[in-house]
mmCIF file of C-alpha atoms in Angstrom:
data_model
loop_
_atom_site.group_PDB
_atom_site.id
_atom_site.type_symbol
_atom_site.label_atom_id
_atom_site.label_comp_id
_atom_site.label_asym_id
_atom_site.label_seq_id
_atom_site.Cartn_x
_atom_site.Cartn_y
_atom_site.Cartn_z
ATOM 1 C CA MET A 1 -11.866 -17.340 -10.581
ATOM 2 C CA LEU A 2 -14.089 -14.810 -8.864
ATOM 3 C CA LYS A 3 -15.097 -11.791 -10.969
ATOM 4 C CA ARG A 4 -13.741 -9.281 -8.465
ATOM 5 C CA LEU A 5 -10.465 -11.208 -8.006
ATOM 6 C CA LYS A 6 -9.881 -10.965 -11.718
ATOM 7 C CA GLN A 7 -9.631 -7.227 -11.194
ATOM 8 C CA ILE A 8 -7.155 -7.374 -8.338
ATOM 9 C CA THR A 9 -4.156 -5.151 -8.822
ATOM 10 C CA TRP A 10 -3.049 -4.907 -5.188
ATOM 11 C CA ILE A 11 -3.516 -1.248 -4.485
ATOM 12 C CA VAL A 12 -1.847 -1.847 -1.094
ATOM 13 C CA LEU A 13 1.393 -0.844 -2.636
ATOM 14 C CA ALA A 14 0.600 2.812 -2.964
ATOM 15 C CA SER A 15 0.797 3.464 0.678
ATOM 16 C CA THR A 16 4.652 3.178 0.838
ATOM 17 C CA MET A 17 5.954 4.786 -2.358
ATOM 18 C CA LEU A 18 8.159 7.536 -0.950
ATOM 19 C CA MET A 19 9.721 6.329 2.250
ATOM 20 C CA GLY A 20 13.543 6.359 1.802
ATOM 21 C CA ASN A 21 16.374 3.951 1.101
ATOM 22 C CA VAL A 22 17.097 0.592 2.762
ATOM 23 C CA ALA A 23 19.446 0.959 5.684
ATOM 24 C CA HIS A 24 20.276 -0.799 8.960
ATOM 25 C CA ALA A 25 20.206 1.592 11.897
ATOM 26 C CA ALA A 26 16.942 3.432 12.675
ATOM 27 C CA THR A 27 16.149 6.273 14.989
ATOM 28 C CA GLN A 28 13.312 6.076 17.458
ATOM 29 C CA GLU A 29 9.799 6.349 16.075
ATOM 30 C CA LYS A 30 8.102 9.689 16.491
ATOM 31 C CA LEU A 31 4.301 9.998 16.709
ATOM 32 C CA SER A 32 3.790 12.634 13.973
ATOM 33 C CA ILE A 33 -0.029 12.482 13.536
ATOM 34 C CA ASN A 34 -2.671 11.414 16.065
ATOM 35 C CA LYS A 35 -6.150 12.444 15.080
ATOM 36 C CA ASN A 36 -9.491 11.117 13.949
ATOM 37 C CA GLY A 37 -8.531 7.623 15.171
ATOM 38 C CA ILE A 38 -5.461 7.462 12.977
ATOM 39 C CA LYS A 39 -1.811 7.348 14.139
ATOM 40 C CA VAL A 40 1.206 7.905 11.988
ATOM 41 C CA TRP A 41 4.767 7.293 13.300
ATOM 42 C CA THR A 42 7.814 8.425 11.361
ATOM 43 C CA TYR A 43 11.511 7.714 11.777
ATOM 44 C CA GLN A 44 14.764 7.958 9.898
ATOM 45 C CA VAL A 45 17.576 5.499 9.205
ATOM 46 C CA GLU A 46 21.252 6.110 9.332
ATOM 47 C CA ASN A 47 22.760 8.168 6.456
ATOM 48 C CA ASN A 48 19.333 8.829 4.982
ATOM 49 C CA PRO A 49 17.447 12.148 5.382
ATOM 50 C CA VAL A 50 14.169 10.650 4.099
ATOM 51 C CA MET A 51 11.724 9.481 6.677
ATOM 52 C CA ARG A 52 9.968 6.069 6.846
ATOM 53 C CA TYR A 53 6.628 5.525 8.488
ATOM 54 C CA ARG A 54 4.197 3.195 10.195
ATOM 55 C CA ALA A 55 0.433 3.996 10.382
ATOM 56 C CA GLU A 56 -2.562 2.324 12.057
ATOM 57 C CA THR A 57 -6.210 2.752 12.621
ATOM 58 C CA ILE A 58 -9.321 0.836 13.695
ATOM 59 C CA VAL A 59 -11.921 0.239 10.999
ATOM 60 C CA ASN A 60 -15.547 -0.555 12.027
ATOM 61 C CA THR A 61 -16.206 -3.448 9.652
ATOM 62 C CA THR A 62 -15.658 -7.083 9.080
ATOM 63 C CA LEU A 63 -12.207 -8.492 8.321
ATOM 64 C CA GLU A 64 -13.406 -9.749 4.915
ATOM 65 C CA ASN A 65 -14.810 -6.324 3.979
ATOM 66 C CA ALA A 66 -11.564 -4.461 4.882
ATOM 67 C CA VAL A 67 -9.379 -6.978 2.919
ATOM 68 C CA GLY A 68 -11.871 -7.015 -0.051
ATOM 69 C CA LEU A 69 -11.722 -3.287 -0.324
ATOM 70 C CA ILE A 70 -7.958 -3.278 -0.472
ATOM 71 C CA LEU A 71 -8.055 -5.826 -3.294
ATOM 72 C CA ASP A 72 -10.660 -4.011 -5.461
ATOM 73 C CA THR A 73 -8.955 -2.128 -8.251
ATOM 74 C CA GLU A 74 -11.659 0.222 -9.234
ATOM 75 C CA LYS A 75 -12.518 1.208 -5.702
ATOM 76 C CA GLY A 76 -8.790 1.720 -5.017
ATOM 77 C CA LYS A 77 -8.504 4.477 -7.668
ATOM 78 C CA LYS A 78 -11.058 6.471 -5.669
ATOM 79 C CA TRP A 79 -9.156 6.612 -2.417
ATOM 80 C CA ILE A 80 -5.504 5.899 -3.032
ATOM 81 C CA PRO A 81 -3.664 9.156 -3.920
ATOM 82 C CA TYR A 82 -1.485 9.381 -7.100
ATOM 83 C CA VAL A 83 -2.225 5.868 -8.471
ATOM 84 C CA SER A 84 -3.096 6.146 -12.198
ATOM 85 C CA ASP A 85 -2.395 2.609 -13.510
ATOM 86 C CA LEU A 86 -2.429 -0.820 -11.863
ATOM 87 C CA SER A 87 -1.943 -3.894 -13.978
ATOM 88 C CA VAL A 88 -1.600 -7.521 -12.928
ATOM 89 C CA ILE A 89 1.290 -9.259 -14.730
ATOM 90 C CA GLU A 90 0.650 -12.590 -13.053
ATOM 91 C CA ARG A 91 -1.262 -13.925 -10.056
ATOM 92 C CA ASN A 92 -2.023 -17.144 -8.252
ATOM 93 C CA ASP A 93 -5.004 -16.945 -5.969
ATOM 94 C CA THR A 94 -4.204 -20.329 -4.412
ATOM 95 C CA THR A 95 -0.718 -19.483 -3.280
ATOM 96 C CA GLY A 96 -1.317 -15.727 -2.802
ATOM 97 C CA LYS A 97 1.649 -14.772 -4.972
ATOM 98 C CA PHE A 98 1.470 -11.992 -7.557
ATOM 99 C CA ILE A 99 3.450 -9.557 -9.772
ATOM 100 C CA VAL A 100 1.957 -6.188 -10.548
ATOM 101 C CA TYR A 101 2.845 -2.962 -12.431
ATOM 102 C CA MET A 102 2.040 0.327 -10.852
ATOM 103 C CA ARG A 103 2.261 3.931 -12.153
ATOM 104 C CA LEU A 104 2.058 7.014 -9.982
ATOM 105 C CA ASP A 105 1.151 10.438 -11.343
ATOM 106 C CA PHE A 106 2.991 13.180 -9.378
ATOM 107 C CA PRO A 107 2.178 16.917 -9.559
ATOM 108 C CA PHE A 108 4.117 19.122 -12.040
ATOM 109 C CA PRO A 109 7.060 19.597 -12.178
ATOM 110 C CA LEU A 110 7.821 16.207 -10.667
ATOM 111 C CA SER A 111 8.195 13.293 -13.082
ATOM 112 C CA ASP A 112 5.810 10.377 -12.800
ATOM 113 C CA ARG A 113 7.101 7.158 -11.219
ATOM 114 C CA ASP A 114 6.397 3.479 -11.861
ATOM 115 C CA LEU A 115 7.597 0.113 -10.541
ATOM 116 C CA VAL A 116 7.107 -3.652 -10.747
ATOM 117 C CA VAL A 117 6.282 -5.316 -7.479
ATOM 118 C CA GLU A 118 6.307 -8.969 -6.355
ATOM 119 C CA GLY A 119 3.924 -9.725 -3.436
ATOM 120 C CA LYS A 120 2.665 -12.450 -1.207
ATOM 121 C CA LEU A 121 -0.596 -12.683 0.747
ATOM 122 C CA SER A 122 -0.794 -14.935 3.802
ATOM 123 C CA LYS A 123 -2.964 -15.695 6.839
ATOM 124 C CA LEU A 124 -1.046 -16.226 10.080
ATOM 125 C CA SER A 125 -1.979 -18.801 12.665
ATOM 126 C CA GLY A 126 -3.482 -16.174 14.931
ATOM 127 C CA GLY A 127 -5.791 -14.991 12.145
ATOM 128 C CA LYS A 128 -3.963 -11.877 11.011
ATOM 129 C CA ILE A 129 -3.875 -11.286 7.284
ATOM 130 C CA VAL A 130 -0.582 -9.995 5.943
ATOM 131 C CA PHE A 131 0.457 -8.489 2.585
ATOM 132 C CA LYS A 132 4.189 -8.287 1.842
ATOM 133 C CA ASN A 133 5.485 -6.513 -1.238
ATOM 134 C CA LYS A 134 8.910 -5.714 -2.755
ATOM 135 C CA SER A 135 10.090 -4.252 -6.008
ATOM 136 C CA ILE A 136 11.702 -6.462 -8.698
ATOM 137 C CA THR A 137 12.883 -6.223 -12.280
ATOM 138 C CA ASP A 138 10.810 -7.906 -14.985
ATOM 139 C CA SER A 139 11.681 -8.092 -18.614
ATOM 140 C CA ARG A 140 7.891 -7.986 -19.483
ATOM 141 C CA VAL A 141 7.720 -4.326 -18.279
ATOM 142 C CA PRO A 142 9.944 -2.037 -20.354
ATOM 143 C CA ILE A 143 11.304 1.149 -18.799
ATOM 144 C CA HIS A 144 9.708 4.346 -20.236
ATOM 145 C CA THR A 145 11.907 7.348 -21.095
ATOM 146 C CA ASN A 146 9.449 9.828 -19.514
ATOM 147 C CA ILE A 147 8.839 7.894 -16.294
ATOM 148 C CA VAL A 148 11.297 7.275 -13.444
ATOM 149 C CA ARG A 149 11.444 3.607 -12.442
ATOM 150 C CA ILE A 150 11.460 2.929 -8.710
ATOM 151 C CA GLN A 151 13.968 0.116 -7.991
ATOM 152 C CA GLN A 152 13.972 -0.087 -4.195
ATOM 153 C CA TYR A 153 10.651 -0.653 -2.417
ATOM 154 C CA GLU A 154 9.197 -2.728 0.397
ATOM 155 C CA GLY A 155 5.882 -2.418 2.050
ATOM 156 C CA ASP A 156 3.539 -4.334 4.403
ATOM 157 C CA TRP A 157 -0.110 -4.258 5.371
ATOM 158 C CA VAL A 158 -1.484 -6.192 8.405
ATOM 159 C CA PHE A 159 -5.217 -6.789 9.183
ATOM 160 C CA GLN A 160 -6.099 -8.004 12.671
ATOM 161 C CA LYS A 161 -9.692 -8.851 13.625
ATOM 162 C CA LEU A 162 -10.605 -7.341 17.006
ATOM 163 C CA GLY A 163 -14.314 -8.174 16.928
ATOM 164 C CA ALA A 164 -17.193 -9.104 14.577
ATOM 165 C CA GLN A 165 -17.278 -5.516 13.300
ATOM 166 C CA GLN A 166 -13.778 -4.173 14.195
ATOM 167 C CA VAL A 167 -10.431 -4.551 12.414
ATOM 168 C CA LYS A 168 -7.002 -3.057 13.225
ATOM 169 C CA VAL A 169 -5.243 -1.933 10.023
ATOM 170 C CA THR A 170 -1.535 -1.312 10.055
ATOM 171 C CA THR A 171 0.647 -0.199 7.057
ATOM 172 C CA SER A 172 4.361 0.443 6.912
ATOM 173 C CA GLY A 173 7.287 0.558 4.504
ATOM 174 C CA PHE A 174 9.739 2.567 2.475
ATOM 175 C CA ALA A 175 10.939 3.163 -1.059
ATOM 176 C CA ASP A 176 13.683 5.055 -2.845
ATOM 177 C CA PRO A 177 11.662 7.386 -5.127
ATOM 178 C CA ALA A 178 14.763 7.837 -7.391
ATOM 179 C CA GLY A 179 15.319 10.926 -9.524
ATOM 180 C CA ALA A 180 14.990 14.436 -8.351
ATOM 181 C CA ILE A 181 12.291 15.115 -5.621
ATOM 182 C CA PRO A 182 12.623 17.834 -3.057
ATOM 183 C CA LEU A 183 13.259 16.407 0.371
ATOM 184 C CA SER A 184 10.633 18.632 1.879
ATOM 185 C CA PHE A 185 7.940 17.199 -0.477
ATOM 186 C CA VAL A 186 8.997 13.612 0.333
ATOM 187 C CA ASN A 187 8.964 14.020 4.025
ATOM 188 C CA ASN A 188 5.688 15.803 4.097
ATOM 189 C CA PHE A 189 4.231 13.049 1.881
ATOM 190 C CA VAL A 190 5.457 10.376 4.327
ATOM 191 C CA GLN A 191 3.397 11.943 7.078
ATOM 192 C CA GLN A 192 0.272 13.103 5.265
ATOM 193 C CA GLN A 193 -0.284 10.362 2.672
ATOM 194 C CA PRO A 194 -0.880 7.460 4.997
ATOM 195 C CA TYR A 195 -3.057 9.572 7.200
ATOM 196 C CA GLN A 196 -5.264 10.716 4.225
ATOM 197 C CA MET A 197 -5.335 7.255 2.776
ATOM 198 C CA LEU A 198 -6.534 5.524 5.963
ATOM 199 C CA GLN A 199 -9.033 8.331 6.420
ATOM 200 C CA ARG A 200 -10.499 7.798 2.983
ATOM 201 C CA MET A 201 -10.418 4.009 3.551
ATOM 202 C CA LYS A 202 -12.559 4.331 6.685
ATOM 203 C CA GLN A 203 -15.164 6.206 4.655
ATOM 204 C CA GLN A 204 -15.030 3.925 1.538
ATOM 205 C CA VAL A 205 -15.394 0.746 3.543
ATOM 206 C CA LYS A 206 -18.860 2.022 4.653
ATOM 207 C CA GLN A 207 -20.030 1.732 1.106
ATOM 208 C CA SER A 208 -18.582 -1.711 0.573
ATOM 209 C CA ASN A 209 -19.865 -5.244 1.383
ATOM 210 C CA TYR A 210 -17.177 -7.789 0.605
ATOM 211 C CA THR A 211 -17.459 -11.283 2.021
ATOM 212 C CA THR A 212 -15.337 -14.453 2.073
ATOM 213 C CA LYS A 213 -16.113 -15.207 -1.548
ATOM 214 C CA ASP A 214 -14.430 -11.965 -2.572
ATOM 215 C CA ILE A 215 -10.990 -12.791 -1.152
ATOM 216 C CA PRO A 216 -8.368 -15.242 -2.411
ATOM 217 C CA GLU A 217 -8.450 -18.918 -1.261
ATOM 218 C CA VAL A 218 -5.172 -18.571 0.579
ATOM 219 C CA LEU A 219 -6.746 -16.110 2.988
ATOM 220 C CA HIS A 220 -9.628 -18.318 3.969
#
């Protein structure tokens, strides 16, 4: 196994931690933020006041460098808000499947959150790289009395190569944060967090130099 891949904890999950419950009917997307080359669309689903989002930007780097940054645990802690713990429970670099534990530290007086996520990495025929994640229950991860366990979560990342040094990055998803969180905090988070995250990512990728050897076999 590659040294960096041994540290993978799939920080891609953090981008979609507070996006609302699963539902069927959705309202039309609204372009909530459009600045510094980053766009964030938000929308709501039927019988749910919490917004969901989709965000995208263009990163001036190679596809391998963008994906490698997302998979680097130590770097992720520098630019993904709220994440305090990321632990791999199991991982298969050949199939791209993994299970990970994540903890989020929220500002007082909100309780911290955690969750167990099952994910899958894949490379589509057109060259796009896709990360798909969803929450699961796992007996290896006990529920802590002082942390709220997130039970409903799904989130995707898509990386599309536009040129030798240009990658389109898209992230979207939702989660039921569970417990007591003011709706105003959640909806503001939905808009601002993906914007801030992508903004930090664009800066962090300038300091990185990941190549094909730094990403799982399934993505080659």
